[in-house]
Each structure stands twice: as C-alpha cells, then as structure tokens.
N, CA, C and O atoms as a GROMACS GRO file, in nm:
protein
  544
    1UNK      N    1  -0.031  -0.471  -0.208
    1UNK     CA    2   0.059  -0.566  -0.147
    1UNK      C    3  -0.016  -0.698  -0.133
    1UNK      O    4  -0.108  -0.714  -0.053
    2UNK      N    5   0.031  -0.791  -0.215
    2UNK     CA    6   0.018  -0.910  -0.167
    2UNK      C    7   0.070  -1.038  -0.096
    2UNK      O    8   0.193  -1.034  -0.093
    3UNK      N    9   0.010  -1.172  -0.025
    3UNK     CA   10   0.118  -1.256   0.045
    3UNK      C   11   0.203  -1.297  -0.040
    3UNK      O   12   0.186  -1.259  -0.156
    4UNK      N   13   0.294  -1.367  -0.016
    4UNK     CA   14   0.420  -1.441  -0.110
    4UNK      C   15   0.441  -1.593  -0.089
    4UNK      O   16   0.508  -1.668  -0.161
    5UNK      N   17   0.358  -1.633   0.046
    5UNK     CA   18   0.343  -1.728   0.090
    5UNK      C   19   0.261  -1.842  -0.016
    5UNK      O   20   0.157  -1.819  -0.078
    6UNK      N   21   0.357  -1.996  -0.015
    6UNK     CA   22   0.294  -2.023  -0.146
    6UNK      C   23   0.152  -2.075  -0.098
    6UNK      O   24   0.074  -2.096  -0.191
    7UNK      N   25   0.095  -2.103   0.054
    7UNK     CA   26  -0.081  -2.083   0.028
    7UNK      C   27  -0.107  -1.992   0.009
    7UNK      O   28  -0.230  -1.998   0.008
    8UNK      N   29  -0.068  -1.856  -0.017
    8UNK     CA   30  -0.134  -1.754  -0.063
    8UNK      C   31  -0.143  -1.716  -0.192
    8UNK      O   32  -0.233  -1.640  -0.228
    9UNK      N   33  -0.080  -1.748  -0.249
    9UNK     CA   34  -0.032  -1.692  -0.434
    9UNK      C   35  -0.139  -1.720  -0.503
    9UNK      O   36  -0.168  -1.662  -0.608
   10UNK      N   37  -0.241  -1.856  -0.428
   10UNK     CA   38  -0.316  -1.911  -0.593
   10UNK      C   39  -0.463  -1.816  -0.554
   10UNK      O   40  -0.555  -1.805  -0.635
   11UNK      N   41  -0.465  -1.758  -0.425
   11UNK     CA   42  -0.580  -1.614  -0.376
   11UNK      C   43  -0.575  -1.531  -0.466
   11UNK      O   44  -0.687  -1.500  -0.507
   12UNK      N   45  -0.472  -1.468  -0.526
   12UNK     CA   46  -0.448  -1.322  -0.602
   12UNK      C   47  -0.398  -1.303  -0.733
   12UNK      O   48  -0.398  -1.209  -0.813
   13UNK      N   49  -0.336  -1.481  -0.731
   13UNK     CA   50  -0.268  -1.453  -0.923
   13UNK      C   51  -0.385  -1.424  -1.013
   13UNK      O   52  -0.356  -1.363  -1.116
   14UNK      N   53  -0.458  -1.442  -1.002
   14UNK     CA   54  -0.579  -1.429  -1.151
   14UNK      C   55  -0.627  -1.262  -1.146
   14UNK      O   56  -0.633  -1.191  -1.247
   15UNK      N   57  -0.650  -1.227  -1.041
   15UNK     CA   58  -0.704  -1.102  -1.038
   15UNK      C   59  -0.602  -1.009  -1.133
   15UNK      O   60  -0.656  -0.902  -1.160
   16UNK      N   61  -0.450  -1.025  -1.199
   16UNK     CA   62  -0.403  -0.923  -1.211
   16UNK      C   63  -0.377  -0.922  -1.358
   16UNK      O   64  -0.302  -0.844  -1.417
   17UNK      N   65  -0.453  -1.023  -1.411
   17UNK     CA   66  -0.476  -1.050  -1.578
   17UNK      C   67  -0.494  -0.893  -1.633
   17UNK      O   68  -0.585  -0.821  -1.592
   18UNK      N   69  -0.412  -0.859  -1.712
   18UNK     CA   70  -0.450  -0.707  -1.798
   18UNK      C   71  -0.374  -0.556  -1.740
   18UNK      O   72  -0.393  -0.438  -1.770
   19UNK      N   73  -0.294  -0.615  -1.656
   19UNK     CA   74  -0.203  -0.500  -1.566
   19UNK      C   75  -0.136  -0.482  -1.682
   19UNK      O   76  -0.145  -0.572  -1.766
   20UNK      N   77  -0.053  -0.362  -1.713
   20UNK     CA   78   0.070  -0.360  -1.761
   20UNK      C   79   0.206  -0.364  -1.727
   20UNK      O   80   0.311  -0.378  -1.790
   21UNK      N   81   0.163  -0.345  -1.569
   21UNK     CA   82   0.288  -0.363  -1.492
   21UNK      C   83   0.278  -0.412  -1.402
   21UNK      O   84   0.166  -0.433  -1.353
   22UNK      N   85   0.411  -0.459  -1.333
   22UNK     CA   86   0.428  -0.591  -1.221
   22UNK      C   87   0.566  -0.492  -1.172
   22UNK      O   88   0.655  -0.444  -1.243
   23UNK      N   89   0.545  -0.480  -1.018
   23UNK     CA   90   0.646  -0.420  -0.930
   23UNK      C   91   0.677  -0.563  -0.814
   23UNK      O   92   0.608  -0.603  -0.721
   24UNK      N   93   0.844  -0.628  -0.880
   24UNK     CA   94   0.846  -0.739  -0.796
   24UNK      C   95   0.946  -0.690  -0.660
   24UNK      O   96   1.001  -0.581  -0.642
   25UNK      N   97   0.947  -0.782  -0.593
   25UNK     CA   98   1.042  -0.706  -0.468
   25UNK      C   99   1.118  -0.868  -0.420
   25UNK      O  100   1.053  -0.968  -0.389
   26UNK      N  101   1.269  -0.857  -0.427
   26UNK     CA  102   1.303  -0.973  -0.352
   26UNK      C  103   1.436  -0.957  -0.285
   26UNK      O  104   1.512  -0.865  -0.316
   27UNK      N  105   1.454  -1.017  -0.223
   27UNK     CA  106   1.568  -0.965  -0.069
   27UNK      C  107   1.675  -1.086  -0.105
   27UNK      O  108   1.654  -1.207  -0.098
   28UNK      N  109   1.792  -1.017  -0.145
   28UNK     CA  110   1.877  -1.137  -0.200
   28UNK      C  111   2.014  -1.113  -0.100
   28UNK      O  112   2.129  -1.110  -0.144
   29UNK      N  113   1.974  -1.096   0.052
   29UNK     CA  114   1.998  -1.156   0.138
   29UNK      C  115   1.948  -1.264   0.192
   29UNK      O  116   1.974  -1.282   0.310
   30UNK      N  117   1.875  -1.352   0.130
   30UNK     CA  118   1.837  -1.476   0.183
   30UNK      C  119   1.869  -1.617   0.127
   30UNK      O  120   1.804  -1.721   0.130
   31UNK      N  121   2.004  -1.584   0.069
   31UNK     CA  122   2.031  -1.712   0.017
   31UNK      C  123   2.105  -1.797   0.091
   31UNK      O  124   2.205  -1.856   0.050
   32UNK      N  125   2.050  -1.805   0.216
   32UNK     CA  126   2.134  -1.900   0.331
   32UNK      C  127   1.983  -1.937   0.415
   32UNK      O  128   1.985  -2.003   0.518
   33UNK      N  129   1.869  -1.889   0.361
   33UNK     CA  130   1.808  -1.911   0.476
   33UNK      C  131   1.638  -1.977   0.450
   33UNK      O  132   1.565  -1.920   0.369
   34UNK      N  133   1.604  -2.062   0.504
   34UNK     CA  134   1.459  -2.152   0.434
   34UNK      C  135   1.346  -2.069   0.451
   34UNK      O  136   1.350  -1.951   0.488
   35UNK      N  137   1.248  -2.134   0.424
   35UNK     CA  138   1.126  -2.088   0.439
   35UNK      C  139   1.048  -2.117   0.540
   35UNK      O  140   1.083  -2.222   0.594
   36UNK      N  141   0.930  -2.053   0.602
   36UNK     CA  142   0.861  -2.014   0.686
   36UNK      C  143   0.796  -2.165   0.722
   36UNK      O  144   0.802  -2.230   0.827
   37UNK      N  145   0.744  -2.187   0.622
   37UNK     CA  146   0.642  -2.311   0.621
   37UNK      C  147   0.720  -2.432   0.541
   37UNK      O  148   0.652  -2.517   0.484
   38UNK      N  149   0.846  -2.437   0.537
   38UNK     CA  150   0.899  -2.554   0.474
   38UNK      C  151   1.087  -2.523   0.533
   38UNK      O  152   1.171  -2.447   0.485
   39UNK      N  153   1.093  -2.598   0.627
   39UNK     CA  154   1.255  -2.594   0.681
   39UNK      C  155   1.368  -2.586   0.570
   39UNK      O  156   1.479  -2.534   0.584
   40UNK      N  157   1.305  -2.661   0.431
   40UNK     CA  158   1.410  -2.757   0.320
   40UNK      C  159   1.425  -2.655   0.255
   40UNK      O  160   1.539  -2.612   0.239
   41UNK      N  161   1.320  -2.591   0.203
   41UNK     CA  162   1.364  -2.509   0.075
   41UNK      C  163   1.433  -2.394   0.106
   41UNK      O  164   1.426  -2.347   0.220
   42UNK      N  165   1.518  -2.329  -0.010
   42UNK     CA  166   1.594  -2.228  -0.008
   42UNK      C  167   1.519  -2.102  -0.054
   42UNK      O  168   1.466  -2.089  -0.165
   43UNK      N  169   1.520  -2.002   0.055
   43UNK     CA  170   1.455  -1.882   0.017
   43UNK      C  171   1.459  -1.797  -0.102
   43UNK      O  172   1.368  -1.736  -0.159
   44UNK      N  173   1.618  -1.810  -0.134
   44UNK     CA  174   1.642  -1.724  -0.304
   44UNK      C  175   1.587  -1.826  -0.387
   44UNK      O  176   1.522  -1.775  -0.479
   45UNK      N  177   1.588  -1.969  -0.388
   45UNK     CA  178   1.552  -2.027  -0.493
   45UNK      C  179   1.388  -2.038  -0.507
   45UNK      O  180   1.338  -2.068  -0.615
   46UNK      N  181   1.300  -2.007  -0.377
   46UNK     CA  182   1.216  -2.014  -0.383
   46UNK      C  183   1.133  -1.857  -0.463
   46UNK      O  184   1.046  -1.843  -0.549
   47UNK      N  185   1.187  -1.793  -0.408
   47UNK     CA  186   1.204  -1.605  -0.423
   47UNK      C  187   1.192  -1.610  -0.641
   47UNK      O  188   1.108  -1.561  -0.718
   48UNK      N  189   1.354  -1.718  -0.673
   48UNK     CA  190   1.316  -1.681  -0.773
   48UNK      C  191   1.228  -1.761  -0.840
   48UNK      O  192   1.132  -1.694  -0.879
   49UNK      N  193   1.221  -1.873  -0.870
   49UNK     CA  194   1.098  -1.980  -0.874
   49UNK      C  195   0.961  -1.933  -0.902
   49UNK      O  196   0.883  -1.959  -0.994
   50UNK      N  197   0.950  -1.828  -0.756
   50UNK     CA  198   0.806  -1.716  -0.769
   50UNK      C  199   0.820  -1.632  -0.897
   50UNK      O  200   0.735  -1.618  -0.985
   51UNK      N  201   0.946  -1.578  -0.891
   51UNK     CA  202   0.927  -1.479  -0.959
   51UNK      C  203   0.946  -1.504  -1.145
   51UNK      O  204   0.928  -1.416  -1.230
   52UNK      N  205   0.994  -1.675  -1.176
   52UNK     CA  206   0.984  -1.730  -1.318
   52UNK      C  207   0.841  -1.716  -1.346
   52UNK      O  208   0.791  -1.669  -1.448
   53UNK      N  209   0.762  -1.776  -1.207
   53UNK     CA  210   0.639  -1.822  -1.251
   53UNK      C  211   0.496  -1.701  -1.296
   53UNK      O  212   0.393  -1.717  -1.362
   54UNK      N  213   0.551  -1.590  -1.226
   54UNK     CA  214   0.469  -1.484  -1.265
   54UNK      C  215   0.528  -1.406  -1.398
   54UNK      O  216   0.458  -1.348  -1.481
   55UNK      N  217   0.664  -1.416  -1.402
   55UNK     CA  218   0.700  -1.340  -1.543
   55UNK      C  219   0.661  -1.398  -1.650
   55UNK      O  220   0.636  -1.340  -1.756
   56UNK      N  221   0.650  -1.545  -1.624
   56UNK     CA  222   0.612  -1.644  -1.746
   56UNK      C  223   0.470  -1.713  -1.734
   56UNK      O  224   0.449  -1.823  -1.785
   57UNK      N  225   0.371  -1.642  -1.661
   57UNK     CA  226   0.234  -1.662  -1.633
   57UNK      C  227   0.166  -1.608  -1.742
   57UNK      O  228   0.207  -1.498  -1.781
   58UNK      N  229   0.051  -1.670  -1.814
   58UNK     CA  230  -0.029  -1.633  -1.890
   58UNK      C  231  -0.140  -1.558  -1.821
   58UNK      O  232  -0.258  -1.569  -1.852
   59UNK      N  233  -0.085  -1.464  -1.704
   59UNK     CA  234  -0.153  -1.336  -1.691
   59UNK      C  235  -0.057  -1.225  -1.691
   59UNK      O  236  -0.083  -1.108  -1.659
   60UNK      N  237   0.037  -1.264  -1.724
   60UNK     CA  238   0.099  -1.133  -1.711
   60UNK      C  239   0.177  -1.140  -1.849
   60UNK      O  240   0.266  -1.055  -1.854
   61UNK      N  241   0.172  -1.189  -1.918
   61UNK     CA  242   0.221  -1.200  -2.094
   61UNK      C  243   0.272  -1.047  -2.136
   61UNK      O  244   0.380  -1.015  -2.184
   62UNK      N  245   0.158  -0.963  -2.104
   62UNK     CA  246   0.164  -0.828  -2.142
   62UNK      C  247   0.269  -0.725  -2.071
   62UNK      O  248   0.323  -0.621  -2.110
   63UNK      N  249   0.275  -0.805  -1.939
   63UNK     CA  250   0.312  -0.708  -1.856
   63UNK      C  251   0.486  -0.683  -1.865
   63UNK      O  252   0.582  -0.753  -1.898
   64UNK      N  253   0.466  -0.547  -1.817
   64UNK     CA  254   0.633  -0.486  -1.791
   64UNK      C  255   0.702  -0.540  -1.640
   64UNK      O  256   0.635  -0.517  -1.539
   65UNK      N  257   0.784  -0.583  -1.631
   65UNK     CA  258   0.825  -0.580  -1.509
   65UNK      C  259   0.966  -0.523  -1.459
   65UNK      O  260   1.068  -0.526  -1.528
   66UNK      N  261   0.959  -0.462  -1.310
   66UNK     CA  262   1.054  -0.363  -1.237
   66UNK      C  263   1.059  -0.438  -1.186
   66UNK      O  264   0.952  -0.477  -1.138
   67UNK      N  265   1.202  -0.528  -1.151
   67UNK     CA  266   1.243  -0.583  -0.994
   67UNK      C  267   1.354  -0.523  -0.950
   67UNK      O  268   1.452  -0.486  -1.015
   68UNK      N  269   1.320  -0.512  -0.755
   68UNK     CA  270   1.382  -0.442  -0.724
   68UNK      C  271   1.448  -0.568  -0.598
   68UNK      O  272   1.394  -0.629  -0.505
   69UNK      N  273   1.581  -0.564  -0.653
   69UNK     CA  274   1.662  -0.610  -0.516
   69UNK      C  275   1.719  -0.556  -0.394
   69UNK      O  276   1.805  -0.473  -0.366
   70UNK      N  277   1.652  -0.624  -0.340
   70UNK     CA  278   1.647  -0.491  -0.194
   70UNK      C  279   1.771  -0.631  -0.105
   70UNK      O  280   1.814  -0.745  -0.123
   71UNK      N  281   1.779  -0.488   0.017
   71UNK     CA  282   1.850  -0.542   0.145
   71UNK      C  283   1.989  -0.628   0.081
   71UNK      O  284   2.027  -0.744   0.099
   72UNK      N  285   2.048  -0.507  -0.006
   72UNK     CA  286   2.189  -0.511  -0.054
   72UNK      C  287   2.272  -0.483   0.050
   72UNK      O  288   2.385  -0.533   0.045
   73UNK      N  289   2.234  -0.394   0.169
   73UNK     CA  290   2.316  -0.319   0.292
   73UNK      C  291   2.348  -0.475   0.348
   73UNK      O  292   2.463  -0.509   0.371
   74UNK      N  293   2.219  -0.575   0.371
   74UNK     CA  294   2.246  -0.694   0.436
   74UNK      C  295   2.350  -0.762   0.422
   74UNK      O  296   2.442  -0.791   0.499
   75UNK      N  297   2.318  -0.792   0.281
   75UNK     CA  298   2.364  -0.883   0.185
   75UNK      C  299   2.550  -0.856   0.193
   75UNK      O  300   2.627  -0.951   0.207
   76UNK      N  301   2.583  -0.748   0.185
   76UNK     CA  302   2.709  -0.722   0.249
   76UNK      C  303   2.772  -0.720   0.332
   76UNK      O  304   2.895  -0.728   0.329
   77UNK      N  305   2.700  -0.708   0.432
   77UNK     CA  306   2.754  -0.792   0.547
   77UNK      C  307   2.754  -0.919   0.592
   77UNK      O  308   2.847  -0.964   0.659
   78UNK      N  309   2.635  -0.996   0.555
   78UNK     CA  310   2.646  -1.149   0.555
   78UNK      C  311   2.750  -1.229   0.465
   78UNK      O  312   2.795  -1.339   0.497
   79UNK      N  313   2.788  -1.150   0.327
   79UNK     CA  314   2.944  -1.229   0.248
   79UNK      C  315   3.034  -1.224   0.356
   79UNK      O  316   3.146  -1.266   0.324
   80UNK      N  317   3.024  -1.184   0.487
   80UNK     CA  318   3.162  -1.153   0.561
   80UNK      C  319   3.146  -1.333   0.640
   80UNK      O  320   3.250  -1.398   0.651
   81UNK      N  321   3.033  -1.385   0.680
   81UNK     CA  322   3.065  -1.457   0.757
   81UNK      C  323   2.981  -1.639   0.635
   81UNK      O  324   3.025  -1.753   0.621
   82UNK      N  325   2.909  -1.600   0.605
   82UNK     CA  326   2.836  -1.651   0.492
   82UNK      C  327   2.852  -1.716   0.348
   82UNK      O  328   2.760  -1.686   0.272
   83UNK      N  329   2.927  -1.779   0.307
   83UNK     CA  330   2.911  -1.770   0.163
   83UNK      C  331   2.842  -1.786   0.094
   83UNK      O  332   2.769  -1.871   0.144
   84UNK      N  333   2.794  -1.754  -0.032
   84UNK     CA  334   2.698  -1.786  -0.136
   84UNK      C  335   2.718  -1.951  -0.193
   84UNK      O  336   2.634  -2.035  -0.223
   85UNK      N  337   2.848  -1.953  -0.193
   85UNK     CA  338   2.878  -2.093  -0.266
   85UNK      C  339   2.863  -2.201  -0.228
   85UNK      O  340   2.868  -2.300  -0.300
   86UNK      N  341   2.837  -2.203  -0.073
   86UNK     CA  342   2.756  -2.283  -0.024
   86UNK      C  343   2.634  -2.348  -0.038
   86UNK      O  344   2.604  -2.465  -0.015
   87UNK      N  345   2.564  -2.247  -0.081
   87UNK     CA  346   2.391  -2.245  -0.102
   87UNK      C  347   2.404  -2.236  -0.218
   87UNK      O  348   2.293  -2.274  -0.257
   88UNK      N  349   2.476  -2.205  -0.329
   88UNK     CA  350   2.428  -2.169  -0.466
   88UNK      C  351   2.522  -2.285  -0.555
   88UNK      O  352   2.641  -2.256  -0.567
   89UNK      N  353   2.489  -2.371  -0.598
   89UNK     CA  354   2.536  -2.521  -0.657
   89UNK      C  355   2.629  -2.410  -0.754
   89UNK      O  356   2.746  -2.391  -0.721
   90UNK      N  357   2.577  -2.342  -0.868
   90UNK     CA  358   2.672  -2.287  -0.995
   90UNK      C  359   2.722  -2.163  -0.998
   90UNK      O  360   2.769  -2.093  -1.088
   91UNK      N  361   2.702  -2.147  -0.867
   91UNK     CA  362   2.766  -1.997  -0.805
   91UNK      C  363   2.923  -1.961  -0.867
   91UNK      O  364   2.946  -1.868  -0.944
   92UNK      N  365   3.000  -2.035  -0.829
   92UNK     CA  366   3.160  -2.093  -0.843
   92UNK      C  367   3.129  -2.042  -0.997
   92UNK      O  368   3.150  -1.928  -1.040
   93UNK      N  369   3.070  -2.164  -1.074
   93UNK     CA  370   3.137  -2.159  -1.236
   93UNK      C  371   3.066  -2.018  -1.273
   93UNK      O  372   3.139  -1.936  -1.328
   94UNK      N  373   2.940  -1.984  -1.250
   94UNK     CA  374   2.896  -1.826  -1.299
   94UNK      C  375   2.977  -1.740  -1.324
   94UNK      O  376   3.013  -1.685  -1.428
   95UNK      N  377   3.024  -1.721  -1.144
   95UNK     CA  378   3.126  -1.603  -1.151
   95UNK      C  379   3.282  -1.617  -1.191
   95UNK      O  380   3.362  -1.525  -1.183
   96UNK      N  381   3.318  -1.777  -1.246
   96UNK     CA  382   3.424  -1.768  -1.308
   96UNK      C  383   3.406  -1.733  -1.463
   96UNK      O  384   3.501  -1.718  -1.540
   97UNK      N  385   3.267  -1.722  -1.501
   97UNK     CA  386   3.247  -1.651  -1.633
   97UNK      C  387   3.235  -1.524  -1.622
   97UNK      O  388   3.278  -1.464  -1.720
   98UNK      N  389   3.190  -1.452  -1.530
   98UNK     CA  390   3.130  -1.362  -1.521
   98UNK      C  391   3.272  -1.223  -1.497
   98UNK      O  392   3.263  -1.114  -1.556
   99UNK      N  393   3.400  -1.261  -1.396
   99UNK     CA  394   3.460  -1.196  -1.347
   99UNK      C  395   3.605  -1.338  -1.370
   99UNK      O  396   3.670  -1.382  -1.275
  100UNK      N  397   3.622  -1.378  -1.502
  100UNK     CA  398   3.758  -1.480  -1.470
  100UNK      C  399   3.877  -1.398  -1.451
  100UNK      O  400   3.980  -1.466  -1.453
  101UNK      N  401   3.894  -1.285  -1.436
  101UNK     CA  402   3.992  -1.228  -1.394
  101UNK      C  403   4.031  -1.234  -1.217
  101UNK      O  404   4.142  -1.235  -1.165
  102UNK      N  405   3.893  -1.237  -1.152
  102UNK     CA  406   3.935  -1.220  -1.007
  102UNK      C  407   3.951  -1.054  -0.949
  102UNK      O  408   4.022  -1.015  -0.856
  103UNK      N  409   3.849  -0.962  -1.048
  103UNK     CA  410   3.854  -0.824  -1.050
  103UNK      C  411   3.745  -0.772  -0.935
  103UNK      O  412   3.773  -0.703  -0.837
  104UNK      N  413   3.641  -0.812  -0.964
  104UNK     CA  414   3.570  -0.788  -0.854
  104UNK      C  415   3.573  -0.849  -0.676
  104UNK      O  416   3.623  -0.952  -0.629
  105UNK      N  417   3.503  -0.746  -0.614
  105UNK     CA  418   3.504  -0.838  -0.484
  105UNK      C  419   3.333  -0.909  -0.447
  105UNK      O  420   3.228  -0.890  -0.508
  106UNK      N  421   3.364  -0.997  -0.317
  106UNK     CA  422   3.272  -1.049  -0.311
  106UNK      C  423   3.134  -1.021  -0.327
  106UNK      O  424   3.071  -1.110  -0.385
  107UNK      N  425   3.047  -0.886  -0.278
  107UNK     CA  426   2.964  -0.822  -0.290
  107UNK      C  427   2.916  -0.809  -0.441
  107UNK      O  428   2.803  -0.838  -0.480
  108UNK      N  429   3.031  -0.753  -0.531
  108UNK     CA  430   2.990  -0.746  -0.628
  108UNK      C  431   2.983  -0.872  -0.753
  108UNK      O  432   2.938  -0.868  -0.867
  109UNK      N  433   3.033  -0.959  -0.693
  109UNK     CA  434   3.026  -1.081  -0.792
  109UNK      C  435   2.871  -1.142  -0.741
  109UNK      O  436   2.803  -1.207  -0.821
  110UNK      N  437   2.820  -1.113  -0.589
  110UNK     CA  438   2.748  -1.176  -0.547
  110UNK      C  439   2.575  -1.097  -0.627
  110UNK      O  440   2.477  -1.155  -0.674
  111UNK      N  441   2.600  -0.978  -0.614
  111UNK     CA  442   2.506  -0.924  -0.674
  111UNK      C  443   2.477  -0.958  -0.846
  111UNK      O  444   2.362  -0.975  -0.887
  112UNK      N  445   2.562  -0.963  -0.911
  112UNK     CA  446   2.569  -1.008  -1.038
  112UNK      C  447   2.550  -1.165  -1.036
  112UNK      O  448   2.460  -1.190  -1.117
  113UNK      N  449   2.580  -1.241  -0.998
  113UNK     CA  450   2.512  -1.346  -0.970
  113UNK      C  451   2.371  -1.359  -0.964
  113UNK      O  452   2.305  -1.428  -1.041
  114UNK      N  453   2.323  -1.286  -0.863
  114UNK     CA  454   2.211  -1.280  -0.799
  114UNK      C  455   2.086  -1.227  -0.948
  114UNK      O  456   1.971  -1.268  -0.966
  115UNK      N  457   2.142  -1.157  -1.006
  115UNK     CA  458   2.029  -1.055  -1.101
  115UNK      C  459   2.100  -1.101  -1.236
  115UNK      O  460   2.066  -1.034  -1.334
  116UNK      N  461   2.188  -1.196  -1.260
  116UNK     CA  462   2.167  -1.274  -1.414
  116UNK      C  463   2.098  -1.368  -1.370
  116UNK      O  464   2.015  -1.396  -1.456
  117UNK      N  465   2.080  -1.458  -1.244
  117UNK     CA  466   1.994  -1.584  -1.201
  117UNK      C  467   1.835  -1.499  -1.229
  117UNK      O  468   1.764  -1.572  -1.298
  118UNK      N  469   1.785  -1.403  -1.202
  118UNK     CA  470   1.641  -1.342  -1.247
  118UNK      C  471   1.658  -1.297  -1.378
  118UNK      O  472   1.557  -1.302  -1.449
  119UNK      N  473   1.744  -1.262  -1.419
  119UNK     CA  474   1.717  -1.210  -1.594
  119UNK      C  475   1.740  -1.393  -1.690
  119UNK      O  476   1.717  -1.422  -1.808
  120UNK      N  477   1.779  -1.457  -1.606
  120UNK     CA  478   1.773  -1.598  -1.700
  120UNK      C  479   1.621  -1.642  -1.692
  120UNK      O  480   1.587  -1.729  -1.772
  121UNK      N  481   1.520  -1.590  -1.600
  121UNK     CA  482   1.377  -1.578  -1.605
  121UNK      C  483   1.312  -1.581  -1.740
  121UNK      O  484   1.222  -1.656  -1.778
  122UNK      N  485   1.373  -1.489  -1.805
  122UNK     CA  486   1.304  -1.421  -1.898
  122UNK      C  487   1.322  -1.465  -2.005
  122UNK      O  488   1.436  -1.468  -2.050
  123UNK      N  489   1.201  -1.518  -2.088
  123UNK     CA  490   1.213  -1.602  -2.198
  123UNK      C  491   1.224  -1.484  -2.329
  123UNK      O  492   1.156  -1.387  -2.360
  124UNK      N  493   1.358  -1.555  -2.392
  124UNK     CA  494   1.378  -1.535  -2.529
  124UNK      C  495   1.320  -1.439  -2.617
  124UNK      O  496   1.365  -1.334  -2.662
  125UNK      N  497   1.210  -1.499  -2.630
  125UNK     CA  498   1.094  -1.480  -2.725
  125UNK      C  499   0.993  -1.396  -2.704
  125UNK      O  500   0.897  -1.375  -2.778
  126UNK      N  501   1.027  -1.330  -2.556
  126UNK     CA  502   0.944  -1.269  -2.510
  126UNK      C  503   0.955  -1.108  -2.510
  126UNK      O  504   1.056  -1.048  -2.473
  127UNK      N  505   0.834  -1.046  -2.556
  127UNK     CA  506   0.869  -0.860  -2.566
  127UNK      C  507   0.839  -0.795  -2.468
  127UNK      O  508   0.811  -0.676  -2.486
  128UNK      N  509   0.836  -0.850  -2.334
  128UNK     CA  510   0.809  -0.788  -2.195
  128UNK      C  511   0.959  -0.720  -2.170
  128UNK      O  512   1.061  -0.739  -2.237
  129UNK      N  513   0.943  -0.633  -2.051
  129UNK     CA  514   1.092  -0.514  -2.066
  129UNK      C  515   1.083  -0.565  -1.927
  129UNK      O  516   0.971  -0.557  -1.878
  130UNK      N  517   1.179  -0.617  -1.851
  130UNK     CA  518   1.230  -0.639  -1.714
  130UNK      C  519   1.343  -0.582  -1.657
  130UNK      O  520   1.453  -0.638  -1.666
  131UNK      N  521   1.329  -0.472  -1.597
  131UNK     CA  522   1.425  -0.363  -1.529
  131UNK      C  523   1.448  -0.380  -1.402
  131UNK      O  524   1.356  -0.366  -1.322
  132UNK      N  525   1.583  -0.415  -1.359
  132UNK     CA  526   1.645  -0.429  -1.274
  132UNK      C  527   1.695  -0.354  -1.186
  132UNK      O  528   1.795  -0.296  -1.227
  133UNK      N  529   1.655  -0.324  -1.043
  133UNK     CA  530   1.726  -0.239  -0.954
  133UNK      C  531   1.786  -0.307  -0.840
  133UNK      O  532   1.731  -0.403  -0.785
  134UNK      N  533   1.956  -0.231  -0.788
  134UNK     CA  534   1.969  -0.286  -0.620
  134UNK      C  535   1.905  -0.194  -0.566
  134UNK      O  536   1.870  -0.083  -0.605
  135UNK      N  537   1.888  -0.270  -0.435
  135UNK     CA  538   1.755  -0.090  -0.376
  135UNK      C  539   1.827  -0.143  -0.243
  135UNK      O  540   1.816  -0.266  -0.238
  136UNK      N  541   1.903  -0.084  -0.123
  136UNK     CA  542   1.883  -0.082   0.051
  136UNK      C  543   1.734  -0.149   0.067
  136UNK      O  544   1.685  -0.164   0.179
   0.00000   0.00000   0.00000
C-alpha cells in the first residue's frame, strides 16, 4: 500500500519499474468532492489523472493492470441527492451516446460513465490488458 497523496507519489513511483502487475483502487463516489490538500480540484478527476499517469508511465509499460471501482454501495446513494452532471462537464453528451434510448437508470449510466472515462486511459497502441471491476 502506497500514499496517493500527490506529495507522496514521486517517494514510490520508481521503485515499481519491472512489476507485471499494478492493482489500482479508486472510489467513484467522489465525484462531488475535492481534495485533501487542494479545496479546487476534483477528486474523480484527480483519481483519474493518477491513474493516466501510472498506466502511461515508462515504469509500468509492461505492466497488466486490475482496477477496481469500489464504494459503488455509496455511489448509489449519493445519485439520489447529487448529480454527476454537475461535476462532470461531458457527462450529459457521454451518456447520450452511451444509453440514447433513456434505458438505463441513473446508477447505471453513472457507472459506465465512470469506467469508459478510465478505459479512455489506455493508449491505443498499447499491449497492456486493463481489467475492470465494480467492487462495494
């Protein structure tokens, strides 16, 4: 386990040159809410930001990565009072691609949202395998 805190990241990124695998963890109940050490920024955008910069780090080139989206239980109860579209500028047009029927409900447009914004991480060109879980 390491910090996530961005004075902490530039302590531990080098050490993990030659892993084959990367176990990421991010709570996508926090897209309403800032950061610790910075009032402004947005926690999911920061969350994923982290998580471009290690998938697309020239230490982890090799590596496989598992992310797991946790605190989905949250995340469902905060669409009740909360919206995403507030905090998320292309939220709106996504999920009018994503669901233009109006088939899904909020939860689930929100989650699909949430985990094409991390699989748009992942460059093209790249033969790393990034597996996606919702996790409680």
């Amino acid at each position: 386990m390491v910090g996530g805190q961005r004075n902490e990241r530039n302590k531990w990124i080098h050490i993990f040159e030659g892993y084959s695998g990367v176990i990421f963890f991010a709570a996508i109940n926090e897209y309403d809410l800032t950061l610790f050490e910075d009032n402004y920024s947005n926690r999911f955008q920061e969350t994923l930001n982290l998580f471009d910069q290690i998938l697309n780090s020239r230490w982890f080139v090799n590596s496989n990565f598992v992310l797991f989206l946790n605190k989905i239980d949250l995340l469902k109860e905060k669409l009740k009072y909360s919206h995403i579209e507030d905090y998320c500028e292309d939220y709106k047009e996504t999920i009018d691609r994503i669901d233009p029927n109006g088939e899904n409900d909020d939860f689930e447009n929100a989650c699909a949202y949430m985990r094409g914004q991390f699989e748009s991480c992942k460059s093209k060109d790249s033969n790393q395998t990034l597996t996606i879980h919702l996790h409680v």
